[in-house]
Tab-separated table of C-alpha atoms in Angstrom:
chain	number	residue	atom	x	y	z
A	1	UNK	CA	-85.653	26.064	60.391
A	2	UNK	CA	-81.988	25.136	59.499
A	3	UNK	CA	-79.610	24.488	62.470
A	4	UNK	CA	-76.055	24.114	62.042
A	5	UNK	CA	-72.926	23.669	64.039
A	6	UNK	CA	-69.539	25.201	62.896
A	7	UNK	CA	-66.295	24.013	64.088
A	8	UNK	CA	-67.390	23.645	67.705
A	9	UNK	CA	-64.831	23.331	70.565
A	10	UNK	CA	-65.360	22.199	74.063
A	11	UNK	CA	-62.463	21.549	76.957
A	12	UNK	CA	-62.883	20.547	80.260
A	13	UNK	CA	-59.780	20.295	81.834
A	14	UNK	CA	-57.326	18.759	79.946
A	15	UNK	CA	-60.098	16.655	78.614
A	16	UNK	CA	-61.307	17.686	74.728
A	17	UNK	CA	-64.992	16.994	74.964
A	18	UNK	CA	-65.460	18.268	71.413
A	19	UNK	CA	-62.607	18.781	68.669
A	20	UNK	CA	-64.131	20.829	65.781
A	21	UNK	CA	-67.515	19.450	65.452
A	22	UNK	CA	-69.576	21.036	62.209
A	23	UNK	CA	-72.959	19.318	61.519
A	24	UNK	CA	-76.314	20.550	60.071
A	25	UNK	CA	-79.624	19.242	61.620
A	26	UNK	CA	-82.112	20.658	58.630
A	27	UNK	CA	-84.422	18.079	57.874
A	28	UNK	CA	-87.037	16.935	60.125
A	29	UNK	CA	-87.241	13.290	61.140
A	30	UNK	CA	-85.036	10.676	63.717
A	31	UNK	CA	-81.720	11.187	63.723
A	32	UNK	CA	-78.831	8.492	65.713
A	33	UNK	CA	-75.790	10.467	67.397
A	34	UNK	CA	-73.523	7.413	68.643
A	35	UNK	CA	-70.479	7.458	70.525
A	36	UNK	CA	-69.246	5.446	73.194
A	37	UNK	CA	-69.157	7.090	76.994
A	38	UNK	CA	-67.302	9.985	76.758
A	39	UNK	CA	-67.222	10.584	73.312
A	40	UNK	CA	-69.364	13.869	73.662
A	41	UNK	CA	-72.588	13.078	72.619
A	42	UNK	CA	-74.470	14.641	75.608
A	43	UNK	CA	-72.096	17.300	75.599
A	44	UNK	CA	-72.845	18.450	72.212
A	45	UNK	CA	-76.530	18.480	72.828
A	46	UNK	CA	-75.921	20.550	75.876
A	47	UNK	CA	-74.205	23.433	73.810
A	48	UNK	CA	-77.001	23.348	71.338
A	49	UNK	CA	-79.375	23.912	73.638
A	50	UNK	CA	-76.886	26.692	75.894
A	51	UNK	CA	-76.582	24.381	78.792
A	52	UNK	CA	-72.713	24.355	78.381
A	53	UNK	CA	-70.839	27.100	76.155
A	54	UNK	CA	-67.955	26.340	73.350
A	55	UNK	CA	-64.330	27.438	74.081
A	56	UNK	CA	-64.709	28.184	70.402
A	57	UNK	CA	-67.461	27.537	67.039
A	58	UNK	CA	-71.032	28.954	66.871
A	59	UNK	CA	-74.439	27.223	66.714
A	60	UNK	CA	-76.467	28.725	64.225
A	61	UNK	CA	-80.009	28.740	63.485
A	62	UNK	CA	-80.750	29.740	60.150
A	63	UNK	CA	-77.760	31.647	59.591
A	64	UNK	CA	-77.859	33.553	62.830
A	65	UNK	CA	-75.991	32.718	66.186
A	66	UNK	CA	-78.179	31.006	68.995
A	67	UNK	CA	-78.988	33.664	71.816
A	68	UNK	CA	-80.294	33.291	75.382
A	69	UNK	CA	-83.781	34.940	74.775
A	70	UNK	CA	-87.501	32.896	75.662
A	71	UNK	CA	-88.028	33.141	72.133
A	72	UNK	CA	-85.440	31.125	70.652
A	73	UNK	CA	-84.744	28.834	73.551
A	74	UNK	CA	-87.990	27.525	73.801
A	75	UNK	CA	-87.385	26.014	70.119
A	76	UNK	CA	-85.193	23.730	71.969
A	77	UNK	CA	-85.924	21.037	74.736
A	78	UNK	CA	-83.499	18.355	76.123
A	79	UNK	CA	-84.360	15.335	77.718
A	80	UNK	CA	-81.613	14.111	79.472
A	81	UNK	CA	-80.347	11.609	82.456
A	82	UNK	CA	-79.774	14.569	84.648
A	83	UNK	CA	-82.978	15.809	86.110
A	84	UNK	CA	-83.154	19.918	86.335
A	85	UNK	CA	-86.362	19.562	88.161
A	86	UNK	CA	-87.075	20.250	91.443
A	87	UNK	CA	-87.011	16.943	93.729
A	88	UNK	CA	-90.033	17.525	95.120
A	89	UNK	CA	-92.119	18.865	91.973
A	90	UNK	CA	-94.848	16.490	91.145
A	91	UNK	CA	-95.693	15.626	87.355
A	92	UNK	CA	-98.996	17.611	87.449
A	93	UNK	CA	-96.875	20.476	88.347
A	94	UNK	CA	-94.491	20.146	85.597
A	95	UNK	CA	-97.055	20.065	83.015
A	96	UNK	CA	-97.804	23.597	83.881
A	97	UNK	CA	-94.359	24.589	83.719
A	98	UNK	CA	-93.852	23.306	80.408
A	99	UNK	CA	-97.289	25.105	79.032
A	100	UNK	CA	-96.187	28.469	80.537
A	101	UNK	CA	-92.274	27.852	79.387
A	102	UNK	CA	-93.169	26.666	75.444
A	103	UNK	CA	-97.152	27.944	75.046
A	104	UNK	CA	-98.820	26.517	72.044
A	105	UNK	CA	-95.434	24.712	71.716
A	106	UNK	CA	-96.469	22.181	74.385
A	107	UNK	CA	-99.836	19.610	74.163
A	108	UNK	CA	-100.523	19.315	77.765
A	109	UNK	CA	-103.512	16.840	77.600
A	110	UNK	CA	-100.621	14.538	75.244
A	111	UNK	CA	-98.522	14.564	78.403
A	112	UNK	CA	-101.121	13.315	80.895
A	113	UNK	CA	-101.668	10.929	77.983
A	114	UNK	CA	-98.818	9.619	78.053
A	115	UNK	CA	-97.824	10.074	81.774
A	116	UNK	CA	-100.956	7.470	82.252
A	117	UNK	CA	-100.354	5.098	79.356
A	118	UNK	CA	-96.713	4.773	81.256
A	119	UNK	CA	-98.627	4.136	84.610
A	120	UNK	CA	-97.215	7.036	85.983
A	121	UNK	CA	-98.721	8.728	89.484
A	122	UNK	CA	-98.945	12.121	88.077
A	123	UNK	CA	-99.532	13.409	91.914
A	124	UNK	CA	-96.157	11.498	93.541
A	125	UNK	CA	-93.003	13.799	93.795
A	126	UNK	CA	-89.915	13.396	91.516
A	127	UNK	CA	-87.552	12.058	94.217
A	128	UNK	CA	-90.076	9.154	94.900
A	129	UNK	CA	-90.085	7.786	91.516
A	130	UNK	CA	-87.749	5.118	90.566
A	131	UNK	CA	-84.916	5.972	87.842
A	132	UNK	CA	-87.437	4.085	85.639
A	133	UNK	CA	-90.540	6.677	86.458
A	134	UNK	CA	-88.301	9.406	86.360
A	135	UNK	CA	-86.952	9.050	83.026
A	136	UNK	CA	-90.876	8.548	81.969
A	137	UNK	CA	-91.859	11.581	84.043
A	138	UNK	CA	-89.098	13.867	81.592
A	139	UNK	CA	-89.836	11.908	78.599
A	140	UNK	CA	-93.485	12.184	78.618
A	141	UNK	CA	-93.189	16.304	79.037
A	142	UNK	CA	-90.607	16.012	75.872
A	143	UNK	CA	-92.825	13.530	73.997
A	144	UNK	CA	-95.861	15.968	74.363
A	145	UNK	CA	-93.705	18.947	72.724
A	146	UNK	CA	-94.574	20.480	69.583
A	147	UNK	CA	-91.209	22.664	69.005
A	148	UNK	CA	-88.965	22.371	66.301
A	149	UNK	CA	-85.914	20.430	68.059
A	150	UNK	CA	-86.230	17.675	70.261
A	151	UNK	CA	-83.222	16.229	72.172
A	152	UNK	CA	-83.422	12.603	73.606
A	153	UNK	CA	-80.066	11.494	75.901
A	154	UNK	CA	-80.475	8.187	76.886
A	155	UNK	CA	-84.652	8.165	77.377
A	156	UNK	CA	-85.191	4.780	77.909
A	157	UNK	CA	-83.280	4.466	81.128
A	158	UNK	CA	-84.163	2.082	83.603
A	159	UNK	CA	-87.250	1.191	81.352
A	160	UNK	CA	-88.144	-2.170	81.613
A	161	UNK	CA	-88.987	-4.093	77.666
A	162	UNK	CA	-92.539	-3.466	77.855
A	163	UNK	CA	-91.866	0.628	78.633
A	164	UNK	CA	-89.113	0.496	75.972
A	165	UNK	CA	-91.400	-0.214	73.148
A	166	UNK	CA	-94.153	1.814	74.111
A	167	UNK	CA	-91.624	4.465	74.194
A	168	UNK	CA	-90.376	3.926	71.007
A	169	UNK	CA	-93.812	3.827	69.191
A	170	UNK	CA	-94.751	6.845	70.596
A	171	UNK	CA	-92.036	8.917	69.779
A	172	UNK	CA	-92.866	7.757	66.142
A	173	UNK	CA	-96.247	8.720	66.270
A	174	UNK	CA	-94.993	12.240	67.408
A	175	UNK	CA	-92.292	12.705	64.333
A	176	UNK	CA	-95.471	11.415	61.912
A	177	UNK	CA	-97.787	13.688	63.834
A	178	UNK	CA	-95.565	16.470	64.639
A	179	UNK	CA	-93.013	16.308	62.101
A	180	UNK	CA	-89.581	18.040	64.033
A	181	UNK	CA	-85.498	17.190	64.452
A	182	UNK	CA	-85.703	14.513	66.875
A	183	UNK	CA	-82.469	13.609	68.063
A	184	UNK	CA	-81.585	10.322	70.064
A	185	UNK	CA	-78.495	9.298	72.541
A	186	UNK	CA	-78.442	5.853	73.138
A	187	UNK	CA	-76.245	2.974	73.924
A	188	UNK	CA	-79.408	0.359	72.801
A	189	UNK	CA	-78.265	0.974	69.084
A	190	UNK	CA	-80.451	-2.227	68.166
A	191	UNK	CA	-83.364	-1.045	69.481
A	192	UNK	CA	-83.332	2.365	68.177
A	193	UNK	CA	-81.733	1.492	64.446
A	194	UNK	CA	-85.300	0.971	63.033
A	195	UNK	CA	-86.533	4.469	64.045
A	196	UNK	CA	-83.410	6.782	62.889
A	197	UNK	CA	-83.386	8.234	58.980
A	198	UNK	CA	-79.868	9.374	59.867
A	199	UNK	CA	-76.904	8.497	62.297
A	200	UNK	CA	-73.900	10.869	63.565
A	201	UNK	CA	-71.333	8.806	65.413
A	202	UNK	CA	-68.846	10.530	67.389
A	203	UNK	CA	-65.679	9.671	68.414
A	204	UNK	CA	-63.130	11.072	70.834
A	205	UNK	CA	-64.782	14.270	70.492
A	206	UNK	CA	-64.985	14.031	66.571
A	207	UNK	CA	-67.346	13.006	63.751
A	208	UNK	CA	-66.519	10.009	62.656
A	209	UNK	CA	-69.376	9.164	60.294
A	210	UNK	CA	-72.329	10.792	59.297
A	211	UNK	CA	-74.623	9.106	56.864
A	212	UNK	CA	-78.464	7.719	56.029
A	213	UNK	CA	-79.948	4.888	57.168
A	214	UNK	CA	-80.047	3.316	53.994
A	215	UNK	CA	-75.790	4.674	53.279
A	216	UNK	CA	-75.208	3.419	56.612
A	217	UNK	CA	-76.978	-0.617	56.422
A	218	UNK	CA	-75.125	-0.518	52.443
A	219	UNK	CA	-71.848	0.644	53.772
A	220	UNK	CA	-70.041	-2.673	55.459
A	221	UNK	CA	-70.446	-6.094	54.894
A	222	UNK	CA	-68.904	-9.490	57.208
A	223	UNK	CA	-67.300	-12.443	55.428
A	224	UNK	CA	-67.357	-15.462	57.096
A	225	UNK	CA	-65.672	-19.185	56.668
A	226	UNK	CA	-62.579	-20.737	56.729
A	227	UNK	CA	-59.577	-18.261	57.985
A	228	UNK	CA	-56.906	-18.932	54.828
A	229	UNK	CA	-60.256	-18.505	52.455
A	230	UNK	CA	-61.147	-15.584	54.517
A	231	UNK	CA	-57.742	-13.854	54.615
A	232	UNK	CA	-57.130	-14.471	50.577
A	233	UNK	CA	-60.810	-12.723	49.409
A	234	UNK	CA	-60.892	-9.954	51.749
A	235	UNK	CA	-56.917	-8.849	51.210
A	236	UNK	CA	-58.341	-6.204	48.461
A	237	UNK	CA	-60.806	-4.424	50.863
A	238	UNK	CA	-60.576	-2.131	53.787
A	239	UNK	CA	-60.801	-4.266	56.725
A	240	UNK	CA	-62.374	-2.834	60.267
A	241	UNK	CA	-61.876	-5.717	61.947
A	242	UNK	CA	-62.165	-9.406	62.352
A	243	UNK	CA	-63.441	-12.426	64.861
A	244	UNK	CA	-62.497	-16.007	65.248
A	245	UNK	CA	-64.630	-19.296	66.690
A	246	UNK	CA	-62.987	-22.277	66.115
A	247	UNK	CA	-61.500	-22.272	62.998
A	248	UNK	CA	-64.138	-19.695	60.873
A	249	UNK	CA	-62.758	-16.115	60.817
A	250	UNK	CA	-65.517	-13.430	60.354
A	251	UNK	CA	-63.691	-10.312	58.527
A	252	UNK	CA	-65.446	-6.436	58.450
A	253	UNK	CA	-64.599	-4.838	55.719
A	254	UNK	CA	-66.056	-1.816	53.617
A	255	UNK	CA	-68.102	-2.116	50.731
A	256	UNK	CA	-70.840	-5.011	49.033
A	257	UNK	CA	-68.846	-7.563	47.408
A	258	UNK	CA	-70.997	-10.052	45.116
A	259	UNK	CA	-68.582	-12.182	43.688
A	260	UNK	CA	-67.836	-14.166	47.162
A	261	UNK	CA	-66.519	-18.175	46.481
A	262	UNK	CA	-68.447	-21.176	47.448
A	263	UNK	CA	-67.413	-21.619	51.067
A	264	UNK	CA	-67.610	-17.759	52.380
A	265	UNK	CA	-70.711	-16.637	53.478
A	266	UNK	CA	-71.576	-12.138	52.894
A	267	UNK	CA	-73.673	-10.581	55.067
A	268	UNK	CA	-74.870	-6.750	55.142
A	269	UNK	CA	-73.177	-5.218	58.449
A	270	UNK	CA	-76.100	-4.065	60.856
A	271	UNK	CA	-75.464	-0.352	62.853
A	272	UNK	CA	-74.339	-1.821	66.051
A	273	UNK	CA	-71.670	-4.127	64.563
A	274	UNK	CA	-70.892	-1.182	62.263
A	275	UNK	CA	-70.410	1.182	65.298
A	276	UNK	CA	-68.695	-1.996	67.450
A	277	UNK	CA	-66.098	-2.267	64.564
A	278	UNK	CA	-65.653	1.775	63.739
A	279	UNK	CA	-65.000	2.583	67.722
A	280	UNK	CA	-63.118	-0.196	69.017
A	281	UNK	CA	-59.474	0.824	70.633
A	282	UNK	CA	-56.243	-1.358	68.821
A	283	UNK	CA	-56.327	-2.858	72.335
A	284	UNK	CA	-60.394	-4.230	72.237
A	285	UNK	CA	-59.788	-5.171	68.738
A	286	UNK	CA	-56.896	-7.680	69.434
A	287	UNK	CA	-58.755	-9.056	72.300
């Protein structure tokens, strides 16, 4: 199944949530959407799956506008912060939900799988469970899905290390297993970098960048050493940005240069200092 976004516009307020957003999701695997808070990234995944409507723009799937049938919605799941469940539906309970909701879409005995691996009491009630449990409680239900799109905002929240990394390796398992668009919000851009084949960073309500893993670790590099050595190499690249300690600058700049001096030290630019670097406000960058 091919889903794409055209030119998709969302207001609220005088706010611009989204400003012309087009993007294709075809291929399954892990895909990165990366933004800083309030850049739209939760937003977007809410109009995709017709929590929240555009002002303008269509969501397509395979050539043919979204609608608000069974059939087509329960393609689509969403695991977000916000909880839509009932406070005092229990885990068990849930389970059934999801198998009448999605049918043959949804491996129940996966979820209780998972729900025990996480240590979670599949009998207590949703407003009992810390933020921790509760983000496991919606993550194991989305985990055990078998549907074609899969929508993670922020699903290791409140996880401790140990729950992080379980969480992770599971959700790999499932896109080997279950091959689907898996989509993951996060702020832990470290942690997640490893799992995502391609990352979509928004910005202000824009993309910024969309590009592979491997277009996106070959796409910066950092120069380090002494500032006036620095300053001289780097003064025929694009520059994103640049740190000081002591007397070493560090300069970001675009592109793989191999033909560095003796004193200057090149280093591939990882995601996170990528994203740091392509998001930062004039005002963060002169700090």
């Amino acid at each position: 199944m091919k889903l794409s976004l055209e030119g998709i516009k969302k207001t609220f307020g005088n706010v611009k949530a989204l400003e012309n957003v087009s993007l294709s999701l075809n291929e399954p695997g892990i895909y990165g959407l990366l933004g800083r808070n309030g850049a739209g990234k939760t937003t977007l995944l809410n109009i995709i799956c017709r929590r929240v409507f555009p002002d303008s723009g269509a969501v397509m799937l395979d050539g043919n506008p979204i609608g608000d049938c069974d059939e087509q919605l329960s393609l689509f799941h969403m695991m977000g912060e916000k909880t839509y469940y009932d406070e005092d539906l229990k885990f068990k309970d849930a389970v059934k939900y999801a198998e009448d909701f999605y049918g043959c879409g949804f491996r129940k005995d996966q979820a209780l799988r998972y729900a025990d691996l996480f240590g979670l009491d599949a009998g207590k009630k949703i407003e009992k469970l810390s933020t921790g449990y509760k983000t496991i409680f919606k993550s194991s239900i989305a985990l055990a899905l078998d549907i074609p799109f899969v929508f993670f905002d922020e699903p290791v929240l409140g996880l401790d290390a140990n729950h992080r990394e379980m969480f992770y390796k599971l959700l790999l398992e499932d896109c080997s297993r279950d091959p689907k668009v898996i989509v993951v919000s996060t702020h832990l851009i470290e942690e997640v970098a490893p799992l995502v084949e391609r990352f979509i960073i928004l910005k202000e309500g824009k993309v910024l960048m969309e590009k592979s893993a491997e277009s996106m670790d070959a796409y910066a590099s950092s120069v380090t050493g002494p500032k006036e050595s620095v300053e001289s190499y780097v003064a025929r690249f694009q520059i994103l940005g640049r740190s000081f300690i002591g007397k070493l600058e560090t300069a970001y700049i675009v592109g793989q240069p191999d033909d560095a001096p003796q004193g200057l030290t090149v280093q591939n630019l990882d995601v996170q200092r990528l994203f740091i670097e392509l998001t930062n406000t004039k005002k963060e960058a002169m700090a």
